[in-house]
CSV table of C-alpha atoms and ligand atoms in Angstrom, one decimal:
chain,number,residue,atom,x,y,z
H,1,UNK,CA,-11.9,81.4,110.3
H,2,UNK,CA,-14.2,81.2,107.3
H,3,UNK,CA,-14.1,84.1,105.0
H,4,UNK,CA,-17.7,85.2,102.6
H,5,UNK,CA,-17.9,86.7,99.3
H,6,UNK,CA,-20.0,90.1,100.4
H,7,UNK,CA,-21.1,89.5,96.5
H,8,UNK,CA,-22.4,85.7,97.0
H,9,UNK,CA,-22.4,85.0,100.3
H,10,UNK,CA,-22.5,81.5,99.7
H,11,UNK,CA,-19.1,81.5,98.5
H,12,UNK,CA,-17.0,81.1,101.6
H,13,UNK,CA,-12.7,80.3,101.8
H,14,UNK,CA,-10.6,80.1,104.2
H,15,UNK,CA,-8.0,82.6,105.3
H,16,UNK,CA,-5.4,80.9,103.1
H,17,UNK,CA,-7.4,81.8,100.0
H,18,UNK,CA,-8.9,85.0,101.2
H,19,UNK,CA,-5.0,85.7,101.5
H,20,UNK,CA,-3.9,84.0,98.1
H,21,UNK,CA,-6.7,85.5,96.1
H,22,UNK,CA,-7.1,88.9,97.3
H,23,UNK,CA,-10.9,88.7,95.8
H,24,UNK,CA,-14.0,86.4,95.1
H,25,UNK,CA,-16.1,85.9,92.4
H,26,UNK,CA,-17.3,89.1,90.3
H,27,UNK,CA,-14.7,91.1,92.2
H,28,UNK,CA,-16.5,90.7,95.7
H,29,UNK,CA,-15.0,91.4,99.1
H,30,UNK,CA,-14.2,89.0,101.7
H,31,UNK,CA,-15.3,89.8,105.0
H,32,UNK,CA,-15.2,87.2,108.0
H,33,UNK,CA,-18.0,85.3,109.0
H,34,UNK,CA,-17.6,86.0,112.9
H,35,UNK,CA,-16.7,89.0,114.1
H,36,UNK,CA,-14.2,87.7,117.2
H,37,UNK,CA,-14.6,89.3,121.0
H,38,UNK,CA,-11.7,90.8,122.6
H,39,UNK,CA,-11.6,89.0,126.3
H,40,UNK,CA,-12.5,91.7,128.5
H,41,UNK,CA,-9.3,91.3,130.6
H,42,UNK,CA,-7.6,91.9,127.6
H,43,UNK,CA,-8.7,94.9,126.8
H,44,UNK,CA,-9.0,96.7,130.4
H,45,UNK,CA,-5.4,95.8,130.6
H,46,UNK,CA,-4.1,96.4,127.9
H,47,UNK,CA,-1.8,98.3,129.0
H,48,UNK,CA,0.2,95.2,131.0
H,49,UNK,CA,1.1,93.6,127.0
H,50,UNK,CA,3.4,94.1,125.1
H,51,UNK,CA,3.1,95.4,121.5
H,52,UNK,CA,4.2,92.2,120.0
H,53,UNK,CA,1.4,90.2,122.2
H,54,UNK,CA,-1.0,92.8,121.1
H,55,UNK,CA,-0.3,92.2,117.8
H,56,UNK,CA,-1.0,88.5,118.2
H,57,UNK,CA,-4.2,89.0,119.8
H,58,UNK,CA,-5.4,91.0,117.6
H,59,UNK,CA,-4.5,88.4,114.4
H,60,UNK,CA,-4.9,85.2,115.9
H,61,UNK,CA,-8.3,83.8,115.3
H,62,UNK,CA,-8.7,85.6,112.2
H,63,UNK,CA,-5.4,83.1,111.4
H,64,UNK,CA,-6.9,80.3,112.8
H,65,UNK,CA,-4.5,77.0,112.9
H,66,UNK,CA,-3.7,77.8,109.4
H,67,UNK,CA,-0.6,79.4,110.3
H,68,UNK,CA,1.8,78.0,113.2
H,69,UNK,CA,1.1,79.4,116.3
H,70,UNK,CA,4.7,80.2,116.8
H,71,UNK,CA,5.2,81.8,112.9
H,72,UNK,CA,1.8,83.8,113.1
H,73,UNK,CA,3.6,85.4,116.3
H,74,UNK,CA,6.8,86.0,114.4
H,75,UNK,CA,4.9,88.2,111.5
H,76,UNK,CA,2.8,89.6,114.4
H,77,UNK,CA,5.9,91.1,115.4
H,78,UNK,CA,7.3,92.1,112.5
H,79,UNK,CA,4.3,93.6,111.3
H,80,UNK,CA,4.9,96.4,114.0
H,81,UNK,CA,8.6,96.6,114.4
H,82,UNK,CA,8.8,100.3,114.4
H,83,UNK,CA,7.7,103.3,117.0
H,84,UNK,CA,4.2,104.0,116.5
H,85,UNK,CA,3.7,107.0,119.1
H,86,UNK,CA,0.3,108.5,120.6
H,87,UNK,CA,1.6,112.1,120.9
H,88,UNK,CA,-0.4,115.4,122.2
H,89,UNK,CA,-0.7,118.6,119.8
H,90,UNK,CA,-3.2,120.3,122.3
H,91,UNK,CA,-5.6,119.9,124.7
H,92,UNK,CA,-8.3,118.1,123.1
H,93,UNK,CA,-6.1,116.6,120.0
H,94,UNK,CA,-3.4,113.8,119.7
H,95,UNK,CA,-1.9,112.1,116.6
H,96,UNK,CA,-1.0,108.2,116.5
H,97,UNK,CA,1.9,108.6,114.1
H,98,UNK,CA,1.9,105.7,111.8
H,99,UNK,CA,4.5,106.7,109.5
H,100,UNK,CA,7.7,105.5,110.9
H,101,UNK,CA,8.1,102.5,108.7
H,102,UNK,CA,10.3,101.5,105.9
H,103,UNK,CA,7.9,103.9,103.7
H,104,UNK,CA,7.1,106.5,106.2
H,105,UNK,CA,3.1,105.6,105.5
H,106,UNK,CA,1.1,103.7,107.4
H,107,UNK,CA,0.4,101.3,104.8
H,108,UNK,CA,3.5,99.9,105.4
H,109,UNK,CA,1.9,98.2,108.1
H,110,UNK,CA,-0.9,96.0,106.2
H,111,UNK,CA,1.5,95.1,103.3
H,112,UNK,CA,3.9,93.7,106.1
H,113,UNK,CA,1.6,91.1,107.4
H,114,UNK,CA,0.4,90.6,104.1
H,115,UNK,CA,3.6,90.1,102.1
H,116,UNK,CA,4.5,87.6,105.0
H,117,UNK,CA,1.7,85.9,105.0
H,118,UNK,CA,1.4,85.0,101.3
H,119,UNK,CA,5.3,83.8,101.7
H,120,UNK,CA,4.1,81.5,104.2
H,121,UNK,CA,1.4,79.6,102.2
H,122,UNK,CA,3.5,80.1,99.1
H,123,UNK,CA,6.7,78.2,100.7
H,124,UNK,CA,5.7,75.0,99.8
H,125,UNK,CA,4.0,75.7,96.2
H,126,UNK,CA,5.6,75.8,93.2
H,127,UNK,CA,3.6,78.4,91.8
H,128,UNK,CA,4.8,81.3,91.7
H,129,UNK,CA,2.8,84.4,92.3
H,130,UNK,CA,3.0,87.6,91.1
H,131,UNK,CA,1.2,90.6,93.0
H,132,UNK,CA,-0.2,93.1,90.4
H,133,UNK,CA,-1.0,97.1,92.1
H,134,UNK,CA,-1.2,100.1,90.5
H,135,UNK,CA,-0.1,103.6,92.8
H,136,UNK,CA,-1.1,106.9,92.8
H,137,UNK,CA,1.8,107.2,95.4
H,138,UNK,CA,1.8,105.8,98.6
H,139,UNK,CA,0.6,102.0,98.0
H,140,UNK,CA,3.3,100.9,95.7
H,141,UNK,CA,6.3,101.7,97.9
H,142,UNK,CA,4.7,99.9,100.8
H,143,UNK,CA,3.9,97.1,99.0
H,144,UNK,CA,7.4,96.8,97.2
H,145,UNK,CA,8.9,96.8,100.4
H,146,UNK,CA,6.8,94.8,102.1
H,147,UNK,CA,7.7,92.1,99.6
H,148,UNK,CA,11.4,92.7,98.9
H,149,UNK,CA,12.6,89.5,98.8
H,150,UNK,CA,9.9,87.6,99.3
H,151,UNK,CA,10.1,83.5,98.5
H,152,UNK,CA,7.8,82.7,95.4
H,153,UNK,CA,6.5,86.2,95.0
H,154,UNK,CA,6.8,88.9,92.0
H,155,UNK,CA,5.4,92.2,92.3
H,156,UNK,CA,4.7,94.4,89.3
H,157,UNK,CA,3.9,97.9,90.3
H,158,UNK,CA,2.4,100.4,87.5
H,159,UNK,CA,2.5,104.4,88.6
H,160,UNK,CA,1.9,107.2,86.2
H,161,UNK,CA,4.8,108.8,85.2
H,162,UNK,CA,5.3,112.0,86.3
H,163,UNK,CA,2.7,112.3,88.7
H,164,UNK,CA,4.1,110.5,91.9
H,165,UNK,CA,6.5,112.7,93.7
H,166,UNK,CA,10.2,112.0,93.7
H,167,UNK,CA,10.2,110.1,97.3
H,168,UNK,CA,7.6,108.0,96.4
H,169,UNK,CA,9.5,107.5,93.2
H,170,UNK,CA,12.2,106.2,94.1
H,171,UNK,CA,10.4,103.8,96.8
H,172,UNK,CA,9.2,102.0,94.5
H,173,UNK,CA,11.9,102.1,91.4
H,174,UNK,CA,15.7,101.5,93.5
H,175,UNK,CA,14.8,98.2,95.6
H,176,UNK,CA,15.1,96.1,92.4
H,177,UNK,CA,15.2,92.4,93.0
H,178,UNK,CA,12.0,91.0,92.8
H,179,UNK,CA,10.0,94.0,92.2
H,180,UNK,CA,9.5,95.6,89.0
H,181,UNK,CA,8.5,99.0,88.4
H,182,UNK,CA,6.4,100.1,85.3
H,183,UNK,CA,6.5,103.6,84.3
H,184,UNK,CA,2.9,104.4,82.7
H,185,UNK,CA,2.5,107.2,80.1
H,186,UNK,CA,-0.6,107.8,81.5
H,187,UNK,CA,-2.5,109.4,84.5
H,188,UNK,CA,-3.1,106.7,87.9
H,189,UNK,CA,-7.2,106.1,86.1
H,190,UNK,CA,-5.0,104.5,83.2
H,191,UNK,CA,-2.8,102.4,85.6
H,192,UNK,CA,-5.8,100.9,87.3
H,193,UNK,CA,-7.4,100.2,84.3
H,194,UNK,CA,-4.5,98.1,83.0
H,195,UNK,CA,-4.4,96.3,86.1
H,196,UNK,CA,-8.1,95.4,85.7
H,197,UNK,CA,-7.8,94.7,82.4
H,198,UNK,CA,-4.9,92.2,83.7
H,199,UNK,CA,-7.1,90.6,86.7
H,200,UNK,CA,-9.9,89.8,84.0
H,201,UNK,CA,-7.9,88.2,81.2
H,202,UNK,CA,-8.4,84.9,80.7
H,203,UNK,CA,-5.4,84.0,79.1
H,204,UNK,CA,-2.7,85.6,81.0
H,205,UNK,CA,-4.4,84.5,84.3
H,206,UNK,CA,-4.2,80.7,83.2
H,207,UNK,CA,-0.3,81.7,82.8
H,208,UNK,CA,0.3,83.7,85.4
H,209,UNK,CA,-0.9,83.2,89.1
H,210,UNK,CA,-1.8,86.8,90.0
H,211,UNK,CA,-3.2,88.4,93.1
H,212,UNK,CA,-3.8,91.9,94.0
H,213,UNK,CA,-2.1,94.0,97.2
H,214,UNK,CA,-4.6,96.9,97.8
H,215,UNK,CA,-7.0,97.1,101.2
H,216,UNK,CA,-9.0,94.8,99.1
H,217,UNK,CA,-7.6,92.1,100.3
H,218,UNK,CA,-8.6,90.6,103.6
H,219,UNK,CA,-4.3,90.3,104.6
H,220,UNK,CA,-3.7,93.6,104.2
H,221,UNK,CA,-6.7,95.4,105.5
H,222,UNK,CA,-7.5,92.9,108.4
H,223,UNK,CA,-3.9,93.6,110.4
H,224,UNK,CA,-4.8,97.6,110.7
H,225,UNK,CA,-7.2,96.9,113.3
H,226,UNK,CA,-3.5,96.1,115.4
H,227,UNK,CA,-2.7,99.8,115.4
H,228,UNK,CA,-6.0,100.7,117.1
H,229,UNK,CA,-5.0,98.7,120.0
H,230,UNK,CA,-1.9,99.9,120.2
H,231,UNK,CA,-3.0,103.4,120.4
H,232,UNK,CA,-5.8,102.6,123.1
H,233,UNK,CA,-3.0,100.9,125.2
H,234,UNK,CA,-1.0,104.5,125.1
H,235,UNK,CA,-4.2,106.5,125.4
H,236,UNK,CA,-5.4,104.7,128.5
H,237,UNK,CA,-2.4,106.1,130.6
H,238,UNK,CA,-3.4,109.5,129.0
H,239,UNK,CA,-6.7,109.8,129.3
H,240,UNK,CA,-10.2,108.6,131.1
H,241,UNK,CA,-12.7,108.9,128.7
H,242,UNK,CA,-12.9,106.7,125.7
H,243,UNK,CA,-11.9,108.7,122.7
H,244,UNK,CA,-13.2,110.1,119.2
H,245,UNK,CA,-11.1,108.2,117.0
H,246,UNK,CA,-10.9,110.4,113.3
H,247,UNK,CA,-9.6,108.6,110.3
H,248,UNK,CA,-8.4,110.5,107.2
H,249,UNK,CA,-10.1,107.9,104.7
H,250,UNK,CA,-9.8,107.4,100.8
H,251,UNK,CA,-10.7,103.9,100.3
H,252,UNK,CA,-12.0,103.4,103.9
H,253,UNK,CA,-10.2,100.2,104.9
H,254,UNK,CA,-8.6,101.7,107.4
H,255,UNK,CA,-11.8,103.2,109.1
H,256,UNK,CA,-13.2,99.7,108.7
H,257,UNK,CA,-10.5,98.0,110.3
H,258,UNK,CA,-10.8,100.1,113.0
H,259,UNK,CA,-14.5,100.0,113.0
H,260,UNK,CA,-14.3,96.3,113.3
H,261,UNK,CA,-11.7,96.2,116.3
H,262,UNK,CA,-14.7,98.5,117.9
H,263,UNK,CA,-17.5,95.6,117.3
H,264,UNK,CA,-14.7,93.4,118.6
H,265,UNK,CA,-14.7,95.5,121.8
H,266,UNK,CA,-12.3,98.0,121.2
H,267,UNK,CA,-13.7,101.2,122.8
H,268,UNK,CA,-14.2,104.5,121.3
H,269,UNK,CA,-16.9,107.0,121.6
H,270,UNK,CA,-17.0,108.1,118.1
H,271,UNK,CA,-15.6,107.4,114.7
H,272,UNK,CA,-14.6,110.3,112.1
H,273,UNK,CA,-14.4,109.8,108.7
H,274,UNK,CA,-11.8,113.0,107.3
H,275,UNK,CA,-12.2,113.2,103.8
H,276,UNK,CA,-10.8,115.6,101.3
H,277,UNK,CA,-13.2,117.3,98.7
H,278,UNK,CA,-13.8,113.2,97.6
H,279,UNK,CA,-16.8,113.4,99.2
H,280,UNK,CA,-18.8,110.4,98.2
H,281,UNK,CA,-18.7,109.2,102.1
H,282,UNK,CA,-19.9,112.5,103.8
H,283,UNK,CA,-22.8,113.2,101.0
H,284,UNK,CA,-23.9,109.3,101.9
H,285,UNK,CA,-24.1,110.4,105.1
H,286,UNK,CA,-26.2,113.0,104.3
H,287,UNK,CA,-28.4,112.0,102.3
H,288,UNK,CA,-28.6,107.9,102.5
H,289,UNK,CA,-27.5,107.8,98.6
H,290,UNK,CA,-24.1,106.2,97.7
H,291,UNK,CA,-23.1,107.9,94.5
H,292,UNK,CA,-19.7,107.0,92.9
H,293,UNK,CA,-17.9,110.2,91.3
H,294,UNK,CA,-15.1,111.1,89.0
H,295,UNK,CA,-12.3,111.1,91.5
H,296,UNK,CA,-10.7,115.1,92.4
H,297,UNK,CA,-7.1,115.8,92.5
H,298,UNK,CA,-6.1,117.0,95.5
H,299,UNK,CA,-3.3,118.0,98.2
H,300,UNK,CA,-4.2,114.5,99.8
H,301,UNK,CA,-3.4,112.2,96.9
H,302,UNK,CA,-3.9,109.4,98.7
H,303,UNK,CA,-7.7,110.2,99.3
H,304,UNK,CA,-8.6,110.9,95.8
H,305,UNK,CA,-10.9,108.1,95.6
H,306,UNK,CA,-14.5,108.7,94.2
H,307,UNK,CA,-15.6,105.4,94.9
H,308,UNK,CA,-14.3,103.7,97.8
H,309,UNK,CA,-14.1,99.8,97.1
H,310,UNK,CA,-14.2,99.5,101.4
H,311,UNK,CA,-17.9,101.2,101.7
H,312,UNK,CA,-19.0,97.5,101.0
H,313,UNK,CA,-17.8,96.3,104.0
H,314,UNK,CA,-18.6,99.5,106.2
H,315,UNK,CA,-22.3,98.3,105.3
H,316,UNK,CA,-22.0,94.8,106.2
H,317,UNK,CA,-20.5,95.7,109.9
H,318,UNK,CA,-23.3,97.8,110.2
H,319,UNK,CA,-25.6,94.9,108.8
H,320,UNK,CA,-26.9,97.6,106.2
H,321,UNK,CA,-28.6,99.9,109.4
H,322,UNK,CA,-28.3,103.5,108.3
H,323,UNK,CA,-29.2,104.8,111.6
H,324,UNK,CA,-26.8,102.6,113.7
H,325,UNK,CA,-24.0,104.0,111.3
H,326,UNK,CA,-24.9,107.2,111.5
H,327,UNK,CA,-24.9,107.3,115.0
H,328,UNK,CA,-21.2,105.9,115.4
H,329,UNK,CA,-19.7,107.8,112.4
H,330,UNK,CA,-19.6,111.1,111.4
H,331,UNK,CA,-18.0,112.3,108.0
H,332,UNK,CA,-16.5,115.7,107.0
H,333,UNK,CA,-14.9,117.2,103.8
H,334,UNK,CA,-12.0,119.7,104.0
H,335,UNK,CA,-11.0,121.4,100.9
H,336,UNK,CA,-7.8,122.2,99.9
H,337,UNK,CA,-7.6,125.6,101.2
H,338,UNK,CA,-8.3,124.7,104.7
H,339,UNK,CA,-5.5,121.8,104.3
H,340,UNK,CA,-3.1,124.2,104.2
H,341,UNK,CA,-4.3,126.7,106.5
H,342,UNK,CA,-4.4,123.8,109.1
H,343,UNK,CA,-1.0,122.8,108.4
H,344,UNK,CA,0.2,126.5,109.2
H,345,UNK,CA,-2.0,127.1,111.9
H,346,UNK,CA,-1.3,123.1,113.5
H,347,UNK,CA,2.4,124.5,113.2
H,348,UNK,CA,2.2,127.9,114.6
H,349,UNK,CA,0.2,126.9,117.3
H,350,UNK,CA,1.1,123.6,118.7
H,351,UNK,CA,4.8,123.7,116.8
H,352,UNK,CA,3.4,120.3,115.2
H,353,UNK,CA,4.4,119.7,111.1
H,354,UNK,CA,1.2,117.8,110.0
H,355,UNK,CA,1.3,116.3,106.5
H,356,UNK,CA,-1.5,117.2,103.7
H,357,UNK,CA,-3.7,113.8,105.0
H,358,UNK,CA,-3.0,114.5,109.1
H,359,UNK,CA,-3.9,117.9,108.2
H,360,UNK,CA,-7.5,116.8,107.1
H,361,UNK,CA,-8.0,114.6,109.5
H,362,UNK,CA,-7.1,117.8,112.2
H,363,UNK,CA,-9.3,119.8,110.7
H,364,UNK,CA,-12.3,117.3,110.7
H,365,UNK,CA,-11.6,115.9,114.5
H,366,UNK,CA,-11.4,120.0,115.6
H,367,UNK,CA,-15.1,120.7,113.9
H,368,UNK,CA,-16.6,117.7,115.7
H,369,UNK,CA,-14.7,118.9,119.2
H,370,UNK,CA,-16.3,122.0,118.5
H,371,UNK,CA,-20.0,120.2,118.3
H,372,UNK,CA,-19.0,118.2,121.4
H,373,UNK,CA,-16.6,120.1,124.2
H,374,UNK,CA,-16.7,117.4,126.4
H,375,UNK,CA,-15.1,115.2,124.1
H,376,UNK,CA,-11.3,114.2,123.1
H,377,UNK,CA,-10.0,112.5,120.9
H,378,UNK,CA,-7.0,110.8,118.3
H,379,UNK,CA,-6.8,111.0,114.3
H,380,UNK,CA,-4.1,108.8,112.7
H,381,UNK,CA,-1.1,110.5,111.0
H,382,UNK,CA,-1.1,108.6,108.0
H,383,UNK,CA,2.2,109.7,106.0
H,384,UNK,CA,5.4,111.6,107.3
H,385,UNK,CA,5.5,115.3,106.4
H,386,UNK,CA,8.6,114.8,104.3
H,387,UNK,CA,6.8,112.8,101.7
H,388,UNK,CA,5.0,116.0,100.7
H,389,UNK,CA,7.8,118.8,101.0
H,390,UNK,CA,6.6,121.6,98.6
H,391,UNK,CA,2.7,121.8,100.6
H,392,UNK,CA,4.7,121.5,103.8
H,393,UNK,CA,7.0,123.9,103.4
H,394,UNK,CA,5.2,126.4,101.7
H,395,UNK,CA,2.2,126.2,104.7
H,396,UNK,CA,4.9,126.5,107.7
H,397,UNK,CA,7.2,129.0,105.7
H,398,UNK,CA,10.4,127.2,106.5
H,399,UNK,CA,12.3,123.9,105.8
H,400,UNK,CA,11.7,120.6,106.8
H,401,UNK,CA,14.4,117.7,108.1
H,402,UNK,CA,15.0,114.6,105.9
H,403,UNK,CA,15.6,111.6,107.6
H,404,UNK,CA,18.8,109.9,107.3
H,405,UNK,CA,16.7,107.0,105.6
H,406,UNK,CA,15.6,109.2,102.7
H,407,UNK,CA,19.6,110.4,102.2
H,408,UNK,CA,19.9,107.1,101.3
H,409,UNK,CA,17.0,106.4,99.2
H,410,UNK,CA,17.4,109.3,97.4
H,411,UNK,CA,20.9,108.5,95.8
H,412,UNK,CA,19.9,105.1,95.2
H,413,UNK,CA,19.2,104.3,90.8
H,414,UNK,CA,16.0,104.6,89.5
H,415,UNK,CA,15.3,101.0,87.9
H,416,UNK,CA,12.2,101.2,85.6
H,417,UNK,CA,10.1,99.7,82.2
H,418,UNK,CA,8.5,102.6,80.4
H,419,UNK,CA,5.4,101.5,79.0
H,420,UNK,CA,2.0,102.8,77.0
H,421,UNK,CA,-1.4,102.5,78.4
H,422,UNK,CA,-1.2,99.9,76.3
H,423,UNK,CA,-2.9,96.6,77.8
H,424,UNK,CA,-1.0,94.1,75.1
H,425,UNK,CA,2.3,95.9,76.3
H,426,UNK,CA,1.7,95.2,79.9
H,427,UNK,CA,0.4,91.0,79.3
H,428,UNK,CA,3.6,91.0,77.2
H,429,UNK,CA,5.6,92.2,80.2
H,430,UNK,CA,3.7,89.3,83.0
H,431,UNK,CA,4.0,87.0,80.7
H,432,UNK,CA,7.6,87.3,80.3
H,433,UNK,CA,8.5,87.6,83.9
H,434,UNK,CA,7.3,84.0,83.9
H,435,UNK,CA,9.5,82.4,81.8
F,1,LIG,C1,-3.9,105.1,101.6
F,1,LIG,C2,-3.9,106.4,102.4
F,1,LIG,C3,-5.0,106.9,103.1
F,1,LIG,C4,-6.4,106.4,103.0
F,1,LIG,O1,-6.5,105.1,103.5
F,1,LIG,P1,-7.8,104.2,103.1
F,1,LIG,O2,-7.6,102.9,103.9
F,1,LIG,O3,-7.7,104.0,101.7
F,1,LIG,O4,-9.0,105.0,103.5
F,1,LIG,C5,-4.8,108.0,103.9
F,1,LIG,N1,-3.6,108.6,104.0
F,1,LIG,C6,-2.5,108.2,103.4
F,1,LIG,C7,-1.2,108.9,103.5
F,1,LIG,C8,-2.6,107.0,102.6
F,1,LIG,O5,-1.5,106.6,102.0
């Protein structure tokens, strides 16, 4: 499979380079040139494969024969090698929980395949690559697991000190290894500055071989289609009609991802984009205009984007048609407040503990049920509840359980560089790590 630049189209890699790059030319987006069919057996039966299979499917001829038939299965498998469970909250409403990886996020899943995938076309090179992200939270510790250990690879990870919670903390700052952590004096706007700063310097990028790890890159955002699947394979034995799938979105790769398994033939009746007071999706909606804004801080950290670098290729699967997308997808905003009322309600009600991003994407899937009665429908439960304990607890008025894994985590040593937003002090640090 050939990959485009969506910025010059006539700029067109492989999946090896989509992979090892992370971008094209003036920062554009890959996006593949064919948009692959699901076999119609496939998907009507989905329920007679197995997980791994599924996985597979879903990958392969975005792979192409530039991976082993028999490795590309192998990181198919362990791209999904935890539970990821369609459960019911009520009538109308169920939850595909995506948060019981290493991380408890569901981007655990994307950096998986991706840190795999790199180590496989790395193997044989002597270069050595190190993978550059800066976190408001939930990206870094997914990524830095993703690639603990990983053959040929370094990962530098810049957070803002202070300002990511304690779990998500120590996620990224005990594994060690191969991963460093940088602790910015600075808020997350500073961190990914530095890190663009980084990607555009001419001389540290003749030194050091770097490439980036967020949804931006086709291997990490391409393998969230998988989960999709797997939730239609559970939802089929649930349910008859085809369902409203609601997506609590920040950069919107995930919503794309799924929105491309849907022009692939995945069914669905309706897409949902749940969006916290961020609302530069559901005002495009509206009104036709995209207009990037200051980013909000808000209960959902991990939506606060004000300008989602994955409405680029929302466009281009809709071939720029307006209409056609505003017929498939609907967007809403839920403020704060009504985050935390759903969380308490979601609980009281259904005894369900939904997390500040489930808890938008509730709140957004019930308004549209309420617009459409005949219709059900999924959201995907992005994060575990635990990761957010002082909203949780304060919404359901009582304690939540931490899993054995966090025990663990927890009493494991913080291992971190302190640094200024200071872009000479972070080329000095790459440039180092080289040597
Ligand atoms: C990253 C993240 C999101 C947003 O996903 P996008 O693909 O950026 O839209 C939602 N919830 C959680 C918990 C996240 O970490």
């Amino acid at each position: 499979m050939n990959y485009y630049n969506l910025k010059d189209k006539k700029e067109l890699v492989n999946f090896k380079e989509a992979a090892v790059k992370g971008q094209g030319k003036d920062k554009g987006l890959f996006f593949p040139e064919t948009i692959p069919q699901f076999e119609e057996n496939f998907i009507q039966n989905i329920n007679q494969f197995s997980d791994e299979e599924i996985s597979y499917q879903c990958m392969k001829d975005f792979i192409g024969d530039e991976i082993p038939e028999k490795t590309a299965r192998k990181i198919a498998a362990e791209t999904i090698s935890f539970d990821i469970p369609l459960k019911k909250i009520n009538d109308k409403i169920y939850i595909l929980e995506l948060f019981h990886g290493p991380t408890l996020a569901f981007k655990d899943i994307g950096a998986r395949f991706m840190s795999r995938t790199l180590s496989y076309f790395l193997k044989n090179e002597n270069r050595k690559v190190t993978v550059l992200a800066a976190t408001s939270g939930d990206t870094g510790g997914a990524v830095a697991n993703g690639f603990l250990n990983a053959p040929g690879i370094n990962v530098v990870i810049l957070y803002p000190k202070n300002r990511v919670s304690a779990v998500q903390e120590k996620q990224l700052t005990a594994l060690g290894g191969n991963i460093a952590a940088l602790e910015v004096d600075g808020s997350f706007d500073d961190c990914q500055n530095l890190v663009k700063l980084a990607f555009s310097d001419e001389e540290l990028n003749s030194k050091v071989f770097l490439t980036s790890a967020n949804s931006i890159n086709a291997a990490r955002w391409l393998p969230q289609q998988i989960y999709y699947l797997l939730a239609l394979k559970q939802w089929q034995k649930l349910e008859k009609e085809n369902p409203v799938i609601c997506v609590p979105s920040g950069n919107f790769g995930n919503i794309c991802a799924g929105l491309l398994a849907h022009f692939r033939g995945l069914p669905a009746a309706h897409f949902i984009a749940a969006c916290n007071t961020n609302d530069f999706f559901p005002n495009y909606i509206k009104t036709q205009k995209a207009e990037p804004k200051e980013t909000t801080s808000t209960l959902s950290n991990a939506m606060d984007v004000g300008n989602p670098s994955n409405f680029v290729r929302m466009l281009e699967l809709f071939h720029h048609q307006f209409d056609d997308l505003q017929k498939k997808v609907s967007a809403y905003t839920i403020n704060d407040e009504k985050t935390v009322k759903t969380i308490t309600e979601v609980y009281e009600k259904y005894n369900y503990i939904l997390d500040p991003h489930g808890a938008v994407a509730f709140a957004s899937l019930e308004e549209y049920l309420k617009e459409k009665p005949d219709k059900k429908g999924f959201f995907l439960g992005t994060a575990h509840p635990v990761k957010f304990p002082e909203t949780v607890e304060k919404a359901i008025h009582s304690t939540i359980e931490i899993p054995e894994s966090l025990d663990e985590l927890m009493s494991a040593e913080k291992k971190t560089t302190e640094i200024n937003p200071d872009f000479e002090e972070l080329k000095r640090f790459l440039l180092n790590q080289i040597i």
